[in-house]
Coordinates of C-alpha atoms and ligand atoms in Angstrom, one line a residue:
M1 CA 0.0 0.0 0.0
A2 CA 1.3 3.5 -0.8
I3 CA 2.9 5.4 2.0
T4 CA 0.5 8.3 1.4
L5 CA -2.5 6.4 2.8
D6 CA -0.7 5.8 6.1
I7 CA 0.1 9.5 6.4
A8 CA -3.5 10.4 5.8
R9 CA -4.6 7.9 8.4
D10 CA -2.4 9.6 11.0
N11 CA -3.8 13.0 10.2
P12 CA -7.4 13.6 11.4
N13 CA -7.8 16.5 9.0
A14 CA -6.9 14.9 5.8
Q15 CA -9.8 13.4 4.0
T16 CA -9.3 10.2 2.0
V17 CA -12.0 9.4 -0.5
S18 CA -11.9 6.0 -2.2
A19 CA -13.4 6.4 -5.6
A20 CA -15.2 3.8 -7.6
A21 CA -12.7 1.9 -9.7
R22 CA -13.2 1.8 -13.5
I23 CA -10.6 -0.7 -14.5
L24 CA -9.6 -1.2 -18.1
P25 CA -10.7 -4.5 -19.5
A26 CA -8.2 -7.3 -19.2
D27 CA -8.0 -7.8 -22.9
E28 CA -6.4 -4.3 -23.2
K29 CA -7.7 -2.8 -26.4
P30 CA -5.4 -0.1 -27.8
T31 CA -6.1 3.4 -26.5
L32 CA -7.1 6.4 -28.6
I33 CA -6.0 8.8 -25.9
G34 CA -2.6 10.3 -26.7
L35 CA -2.7 9.7 -30.4
S36 CA -2.0 12.6 -32.8
R37 CA -4.7 13.4 -35.3
E38 CA -2.9 11.5 -38.0
E39 CA -2.5 8.5 -35.8
L40 CA -6.2 8.7 -34.9
G41 CA -7.0 8.6 -38.7
E42 CA -4.8 5.6 -39.2
A43 CA -6.5 3.8 -36.2
L44 CA -9.8 4.5 -37.8
G45 CA -8.5 2.9 -41.0
T46 CA -7.9 -0.3 -39.1
I47 CA -11.6 -0.7 -38.5
G48 CA -12.6 0.1 -42.0
V49 CA -13.2 3.9 -42.0
P50 CA -12.3 5.0 -45.6
P51 CA -9.3 7.4 -45.8
K52 CA -11.4 10.3 -47.1
Q53 CA -13.3 10.4 -43.8
W54 CA -10.2 10.1 -41.5
R55 CA -9.8 13.8 -41.0
M56 CA -13.4 14.5 -40.2
R57 CA -13.8 11.5 -37.9
A58 CA -10.5 12.3 -36.1
S59 CA -11.8 15.8 -35.5
Q60 CA -15.0 14.5 -34.1
L61 CA -13.2 12.1 -31.8
W62 CA -10.8 14.9 -30.7
H63 CA -13.6 17.1 -29.7
W64 CA -15.3 14.4 -27.7
L65 CA -12.2 13.3 -26.0
Y66 CA -10.5 16.6 -25.2
V67 CA -13.3 19.3 -25.2
R68 CA -16.2 17.3 -23.8
G69 CA -14.1 14.8 -21.8
V70 CA -16.2 11.8 -22.5
S71 CA -14.8 8.4 -21.6
D72 CA -17.5 6.3 -23.2
F73 CA -18.1 6.0 -27.0
A74 CA -21.8 5.7 -26.4
Q75 CA -21.9 9.5 -25.5
M76 CA -20.5 10.5 -28.9
T77 CA -23.9 11.3 -30.3
N78 CA -22.9 12.7 -33.6
I79 CA -21.2 9.5 -34.6
A80 CA -23.4 6.8 -36.2
K81 CA -24.3 4.0 -33.8
D82 CA -22.7 1.2 -35.7
L83 CA -19.4 3.1 -35.9
R84 CA -19.6 3.8 -32.2
A85 CA -20.1 0.1 -31.6
K86 CA -17.1 -0.8 -33.7
L87 CA -15.0 1.8 -32.0
D88 CA -16.0 0.4 -28.6
E89 CA -15.1 -3.2 -29.7
S90 CA -11.7 -2.1 -30.9
F91 CA -10.4 0.7 -28.8
A92 CA -10.2 2.0 -25.2
I93 CA -10.8 5.5 -23.9
E94 CA -11.5 4.7 -20.3
R95 CA -9.8 6.5 -17.5
P96 CA -7.4 4.9 -15.1
E97 CA -8.4 3.4 -11.8
I98 CA -8.4 5.8 -8.9
V99 CA -6.7 4.0 -6.0
S100 CA -7.2 7.0 -3.7
E101 CA -8.1 10.6 -3.7
Q102 CA -6.9 12.6 -0.7
I103 CA -8.0 16.2 0.1
S104 CA -5.9 18.4 2.2
V105 CA -7.2 20.9 4.7
D106 CA -6.0 23.6 2.3
G107 CA -7.9 22.1 -0.6
T108 CA -5.0 20.5 -2.3
R109 CA -5.9 17.1 -3.8
K110 CA -3.7 14.2 -4.5
W111 CA -4.7 11.2 -6.5
L112 CA -3.1 7.9 -6.8
F113 CA -3.9 6.5 -10.2
R114 CA -3.3 3.0 -11.4
F115 CA -2.7 2.3 -15.0
P116 CA -2.9 -1.1 -16.6
P117 CA 0.3 -2.7 -17.7
R118 CA -0.1 -2.0 -21.5
G119 CA 2.4 -4.7 -22.2
A120 CA 4.9 -3.3 -19.8
G121 CA 5.0 -5.8 -16.9
R122 CA 2.4 -5.1 -14.2
P123 CA 0.1 -2.1 -13.5
V124 CA 1.8 1.0 -12.3
E125 CA 0.7 3.7 -9.8
V126 CA 1.4 7.4 -10.1
E127 CA 0.5 10.4 -8.1
T128 CA -1.0 13.7 -9.4
V129 CA -1.6 16.8 -7.3
Y130 CA -4.1 19.6 -7.8
I131 CA -3.3 22.9 -6.1
P132 CA -6.2 25.5 -6.1
E133 CA -5.3 29.1 -5.7
E134 CA -7.1 32.4 -6.1
G135 CA -7.4 32.8 -9.9
R136 CA -5.8 29.6 -10.9
G137 CA -5.7 25.9 -10.5
T138 CA -2.4 24.1 -11.0
L139 CA -2.1 20.4 -11.8
C140 CA 1.3 18.8 -11.0
V141 CA 1.7 16.0 -13.4
S142 CA 4.1 13.0 -13.3
S143 CA 6.2 11.9 -16.2
Q144 CA 7.7 8.6 -14.9
V145 CA 7.1 6.0 -12.3
G146 CA 10.0 6.6 -10.0
C147 CA 13.1 8.4 -11.2
T148 CA 16.6 7.3 -12.4
L149 CA 18.1 10.3 -10.6
T150 CA 18.8 10.4 -7.0
C151 CA 18.6 14.0 -5.8
T152 CA 19.3 13.6 -2.1
F153 CA 16.5 15.8 -0.8
C154 CA 13.7 14.2 -3.0
H155 CA 11.5 11.4 -2.0
T156 CA 10.8 10.3 -5.6
G157 CA 14.5 9.9 -5.9
T158 CA 14.4 7.0 -3.5
Q159 CA 12.0 5.1 -5.8
K160 CA 13.9 3.3 -8.6
L161 CA 12.6 4.0 -12.1
V162 CA 9.9 1.5 -12.9
R163 CA 9.1 2.9 -16.3
N164 CA 8.4 5.9 -18.4
L165 CA 4.7 6.9 -18.6
T166 CA 3.1 6.8 -22.1
A167 CA 1.6 9.9 -23.6
E168 CA -1.8 8.4 -22.8
E169 CA -0.9 8.1 -19.2
I170 CA 0.4 11.7 -18.9
L171 CA -2.7 13.0 -20.6
S172 CA -5.0 10.8 -18.6
Q173 CA -3.8 12.6 -15.4
I174 CA -5.1 15.8 -16.8
L175 CA -8.4 14.3 -18.1
M176 CA -9.0 12.6 -14.8
A177 CA -8.3 15.6 -12.7
R178 CA -10.7 17.7 -14.9
E179 CA -13.3 15.0 -14.6
R180 CA -13.0 14.7 -10.8
L181 CA -13.2 18.5 -10.4
G182 CA -16.0 18.9 -12.8
D183 CA -13.9 21.0 -15.2
F184 CA -15.6 19.8 -18.4
P185 CA -18.7 21.4 -19.9
Q186 CA -21.9 20.3 -18.2
A187 CA -20.0 18.6 -15.4
D188 CA -20.6 19.3 -11.7
T189 CA -17.9 20.3 -9.3
P190 CA -18.1 18.2 -6.1
Q191 CA -19.8 20.1 -3.2
G192 CA -17.4 21.8 -0.9
A193 CA -14.4 21.5 -3.3
I194 CA -11.9 24.3 -3.0
V195 CA -11.4 25.6 -6.6
P196 CA -10.6 29.0 -8.2
S197 CA -13.7 31.2 -8.0
E198 CA -13.6 31.9 -11.7
G199 CA -12.1 30.6 -14.9
R200 CA -10.9 27.1 -15.6
L201 CA -10.5 24.9 -12.7
V202 CA -7.3 23.3 -14.1
S203 CA -5.7 26.4 -15.7
N204 CA -2.0 25.5 -15.4
I205 CA 0.1 22.4 -15.8
V206 CA 3.4 21.8 -14.2
M207 CA 5.5 18.8 -15.1
M208 CA 6.8 18.6 -11.5
G209 CA 5.4 15.3 -10.3
M210 CA 7.3 12.1 -10.2
G211 CA 10.2 11.6 -12.6
E212 CA 12.4 13.6 -14.9
P213 CA 10.3 14.7 -17.9
L214 CA 13.3 15.2 -20.1
Y215 CA 14.3 11.5 -19.7
N216 CA 10.9 10.7 -21.3
F217 CA 11.0 13.4 -23.9
D218 CA 9.0 11.9 -26.7
N219 CA 6.0 10.9 -24.6
V220 CA 6.0 14.2 -22.7
K221 CA 6.2 16.2 -25.9
K222 CA 3.4 14.2 -27.5
A223 CA 1.2 14.7 -24.4
L224 CA 1.9 18.4 -24.0
L225 CA 1.3 19.1 -27.7
I226 CA -2.1 17.5 -27.3
A227 CA -2.8 19.4 -24.0
S228 CA -2.0 22.7 -25.7
D229 CA -4.0 22.0 -28.9
G230 CA -6.4 24.9 -29.4
E231 CA -9.2 22.6 -30.6
G232 CA -8.9 20.3 -27.6
L233 CA -7.7 20.8 -24.1
S234 CA -6.5 24.2 -25.1
L235 CA -4.1 24.9 -22.3
S236 CA -1.9 27.8 -23.3
K237 CA 1.8 26.9 -23.6
R238 CA 2.5 29.8 -21.3
R239 CA 0.6 28.0 -18.6
I240 CA 2.5 24.8 -19.1
T241 CA 5.8 24.6 -17.2
L242 CA 8.3 21.7 -17.5
S243 CA 10.8 21.3 -14.7
T244 CA 14.1 19.5 -15.3
S245 CA 16.9 18.7 -13.0
G246 CA 19.2 19.6 -15.9
V247 CA 19.2 17.2 -18.8
V248 CA 21.2 19.7 -20.9
P249 CA 21.0 18.0 -24.3
E250 CA 17.1 18.1 -24.3
I251 CA 16.7 21.7 -23.1
F252 CA 16.8 23.4 -26.5
R253 CA 14.4 20.9 -28.0
T254 CA 12.0 21.5 -25.1
G255 CA 11.6 25.1 -26.2
D256 CA 11.9 24.4 -29.9
E257 CA 9.6 21.4 -30.2
I258 CA 7.2 21.8 -27.2
G259 CA 7.4 25.6 -26.7
C260 CA 6.4 25.5 -23.0
M261 CA 7.8 27.4 -20.1
L262 CA 11.0 26.0 -18.5
A263 CA 11.9 25.5 -14.8
I264 CA 15.3 24.4 -13.7
S265 CA 15.9 22.6 -10.4
L266 CA 19.0 24.5 -9.5
H267 CA 19.2 24.2 -5.7
A268 CA 23.0 25.0 -5.4
V269 CA 25.3 27.6 -6.9
R270 CA 28.6 25.7 -6.6
D271 CA 29.4 22.5 -8.5
E272 CA 30.7 20.7 -5.4
L273 CA 27.4 21.1 -3.6
R274 CA 25.2 20.6 -6.7
D275 CA 27.1 17.3 -7.4
V276 CA 25.7 16.1 -4.1
L277 CA 22.2 17.5 -4.1
V278 CA 21.4 17.0 -7.8
P279 CA 23.9 14.4 -9.0
I280 CA 23.1 14.9 -12.6
N281 CA 25.3 17.9 -12.2
K282 CA 28.3 15.5 -12.4
K283 CA 27.3 14.9 -16.0
W284 CA 26.2 18.4 -17.0
N285 CA 27.6 21.1 -14.6
L286 CA 26.4 24.5 -13.8
E287 CA 28.2 26.1 -16.7
A288 CA 26.8 23.7 -19.2
L289 CA 23.3 24.1 -17.7
L290 CA 23.3 27.9 -17.7
D291 CA 24.6 28.0 -21.2
A292 CA 21.7 25.8 -22.3
C293 CA 19.3 28.2 -20.4
R294 CA 20.7 31.2 -22.2
Q295 CA 19.9 29.5 -25.5
Y296 CA 16.4 28.6 -24.6
P297 CA 14.1 29.4 -27.6
G298 CA 11.9 32.4 -27.0
L299 CA 13.7 33.5 -23.8
S300 CA 12.8 37.1 -23.0
N301 CA 11.7 39.3 -20.1
A302 CA 8.2 38.2 -20.9
K303 CA 9.1 34.6 -21.0
R304 CA 11.5 33.9 -18.2
I305 CA 13.0 30.7 -16.9
T306 CA 12.1 29.8 -13.3
F307 CA 14.9 28.6 -11.2
E308 CA 13.8 26.4 -8.3
Y309 CA 15.8 26.5 -5.1
V310 CA 15.0 24.3 -2.2
M311 CA 15.9 25.8 1.2
L312 CA 18.0 23.4 3.1
K313 CA 19.1 24.5 6.6
G314 CA 22.8 25.0 6.9
V315 CA 23.4 23.5 3.4
N316 CA 22.6 26.1 0.7
D317 CA 20.8 28.9 2.6
S318 CA 23.6 31.4 3.5
N319 CA 23.7 35.1 2.4
K320 CA 26.7 34.2 0.4
D321 CA 24.7 31.6 -1.4
A322 CA 22.0 34.2 -2.2
L323 CA 24.6 36.6 -3.6
D324 CA 26.3 33.9 -5.6
L325 CA 22.9 32.9 -7.0
V326 CA 22.2 36.4 -8.2
R327 CA 25.6 36.6 -9.8
L328 CA 25.3 33.2 -11.4
L329 CA 22.0 34.1 -13.1
K330 CA 23.1 37.5 -14.3
G331 CA 21.9 38.2 -17.8
I332 CA 19.3 35.4 -17.9
P333 CA 15.7 36.5 -17.8
A334 CA 14.8 34.6 -14.6
K335 CA 12.3 34.1 -11.8
I336 CA 13.6 32.5 -8.6
N337 CA 11.3 30.2 -6.8
L338 CA 12.4 29.5 -3.2
I339 CA 10.9 26.2 -2.0
P340 CA 10.9 25.4 1.7
F341 CA 12.2 21.9 2.0
N342 CA 9.4 19.4 2.6
P343 CA 10.5 16.6 4.8
W344 CA 9.7 12.9 4.2
P345 CA 10.4 9.8 6.3
G346 CA 14.1 9.1 6.3
S347 CA 15.1 12.5 4.8
E348 CA 18.4 13.8 6.1
Y349 CA 17.8 17.5 5.7
E350 CA 15.9 20.1 7.6
C351 CA 14.0 23.1 6.2
S352 CA 15.7 26.5 6.7
D353 CA 14.2 28.7 9.4
W354 CA 11.6 31.1 8.2
E355 CA 13.7 34.2 9.0
R356 CA 16.6 32.7 7.0
I357 CA 14.3 32.1 4.0
E358 CA 13.1 35.7 4.2
E359 CA 16.6 37.2 4.4
F360 CA 17.6 35.0 1.5
A361 CA 14.6 36.2 -0.5
D362 CA 15.3 39.8 0.4
I363 CA 18.8 39.6 -1.1
V364 CA 17.4 38.1 -4.3
N365 CA 14.6 40.6 -4.4
R366 CA 17.0 43.5 -4.0
A367 CA 18.9 42.3 -7.0
G368 CA 15.7 42.8 -9.0
Y369 CA 14.4 39.2 -9.2
A370 CA 10.9 38.2 -8.3
S371 CA 11.5 35.5 -5.8
P372 CA 8.3 34.2 -4.4
I373 CA 8.6 31.7 -1.6
R374 CA 6.5 28.7 -2.5
T375 CA 4.0 28.1 0.2
P376 CA 4.0 24.4 1.0
R377 CA 0.7 23.0 0.0
G378 CA -0.9 19.7 0.9
R379 CA 1.8 18.6 3.4
D380 CA -0.8 16.9 5.5
I381 CA -1.6 14.5 2.6
F382 CA 2.1 14.3 1.6
A383 CA 1.4 16.1 -1.6
A384 CA 4.0 18.8 -1.4
C385 CA 7.0 19.2 -3.8
G386 CA 9.4 16.2 -3.5
Q387 CA 7.1 14.1 -1.3
L388 CA 5.6 12.0 -4.1
K389 CA 6.4 8.4 -4.3
S390 CA 4.2 5.4 -5.2
A391 CA 4.4 1.8 -4.1
S392 CA 5.1 0.6 -7.7
E393 CA 8.4 -1.3 -7.9
R394 CA 10.3 -2.5 -10.8
M395 CA 9.5 -6.1 -11.5
R396 CA 12.4 -8.5 -11.4
K397 CA 13.3 -9.9 -14.8
K398 CA 12.3 -13.4 -13.8
D399 CA 8.8 -12.2 -12.8
R400 CA 8.4 -10.2 -16.0
D401 CA 9.4 -13.2 -18.1
A402 CA 6.9 -15.4 -16.2
L403 CA 4.1 -12.9 -17.0
T404 CA 5.0 -12.7 -20.7
A405 CA 5.1 -16.5 -20.8
Q406 CA 1.4 -16.6 -19.6
D407 CA 0.2 -14.3 -22.5
Ligands
LIG1 N1 12.4 15.8 -11.9 C1 12.1 17.1 -12.2 C2 10.6 17.5 -11.9 C3 10.1 16.9 -10.6 S1 10.6 17.6 -9.0 C4 13.0 18.1 -11.5 O1 13.8 17.6 -10.7 O2 13.0 19.3 -11.8 C5 9.7 19.1 -8.8 C6 10.5 20.1 -7.9 O3 10.4 19.8 -6.5 C7 12.0 20.1 -8.3 O4 12.5 21.4 -8.3 C8 12.6 19.4 -7.1 O5 13.9 19.7 -7.0 C9 11.7 19.9 -5.9 N2 11.8 19.0 -4.8 C10 12.2 17.7 -4.7 N3 12.2 17.2 -3.4 C11 11.8 18.3 -2.7 C12 11.6 18.4 -1.3 N4 11.7 17.4 -0.4 N5 11.2 19.6 -0.8 C13 11.0 20.6 -1.7 N6 11.2 20.6 -3.0 C14 11.6 19.4 -3.5
LIG2 FE1 14.1 12.9 -9.9 FE2 13.4 15.5 -9.9 FE3 13.4 14.1 -7.6 FE4 15.7 14.7 -8.7 S1 14.2 16.1 -7.9 S2 15.1 12.6 -7.9 S3 15.2 14.6 -10.9 S4 12.1 13.7 -9.4

């Protein structure tokens, strides 16, 4: 059982809601979620739809899947009944199973979703977090189950990589959150839910959940291009932020091919310390990372890079660190996001004292940078930055082979 459930049990304020499970059928039909329009057309071709109808039919499906948010072909009323039946026989559009939905006292929600194996061993579980604020609702989306990297302050880093999520699984987190919040047309928002008072309930996406998105570039790109498609989910690319620990060779492509906003998990201003906190630094050091940032397509004062900096007591929080930070980022249009360290069981760091964080922020502010201190959200349900981890484990090869042999 996931660690999150135990935490919620200890906390009388956290609410855990077990939602009805809608499990994908065992025969695992191929999914239509996450396919490009062209791929949707080709999929239709496999069930006998003539090529001259592909575009039109793909547009219809696109609308139902991403604007209306339906998860059942029967609801696609402008598609003929016999075609709907054929689609249902051949393809899946169901949502993942909700293992748990936890609601924090501050309105933050965390879901644990279970995705079917899709030919990749056994089912996997991932966490997705919704953070409502005045005027916006941010969804923190996972890109991998576990992580290959081992940043020493991050809980996800203690979970070995199980596998990359597919484009379908990345998108499904968005679709599912919108469904649960009632963010589709004609859908109801659950009573008492804390959501922005106006506008879209999920207005912003941050790829800051479990995993390193740039180690799953193709699937993340595919999912984000669908999420930002103007005739579908229609999330503005300026409201989609991808956070990376510093996979330098993929940074340019992120701007060029996805065009979303970029966040960098910086956390240290000297290579010796960053080598420890964010070990990928040993491969691509600060100089290489900042060079890549300077070349980020579209970078300007209107489109700044966010530098995330976790505040670790006595480790990276001195005034000298703040001054070096300002010096290091000179010339890069940047925002600095100070993140109070969120502890997790077994973590070896402490969060800097509040006065220290404020003094650090003052130095950064005086140098002309906006440096909001990120208010920890959903700590009572273990949903804050760096606290995510699911119980999924990588299967041993022997067990995987045994499963494949059964097929
Ligand atoms: N792998 C990507 C995205 C996921 S982490 C990355 O590292 O950027 C999202 C953010 O939370 C990162 O900036 C990460 O460094 C930060 N983080 C990780 N563990 C944390 C913790 N315990 N407390 C506060 N922030 C943490
Ligand atoms: Fe992975 Fe990001 Fe956590 Fe580092 S901070 S271990 S890259 S999820």
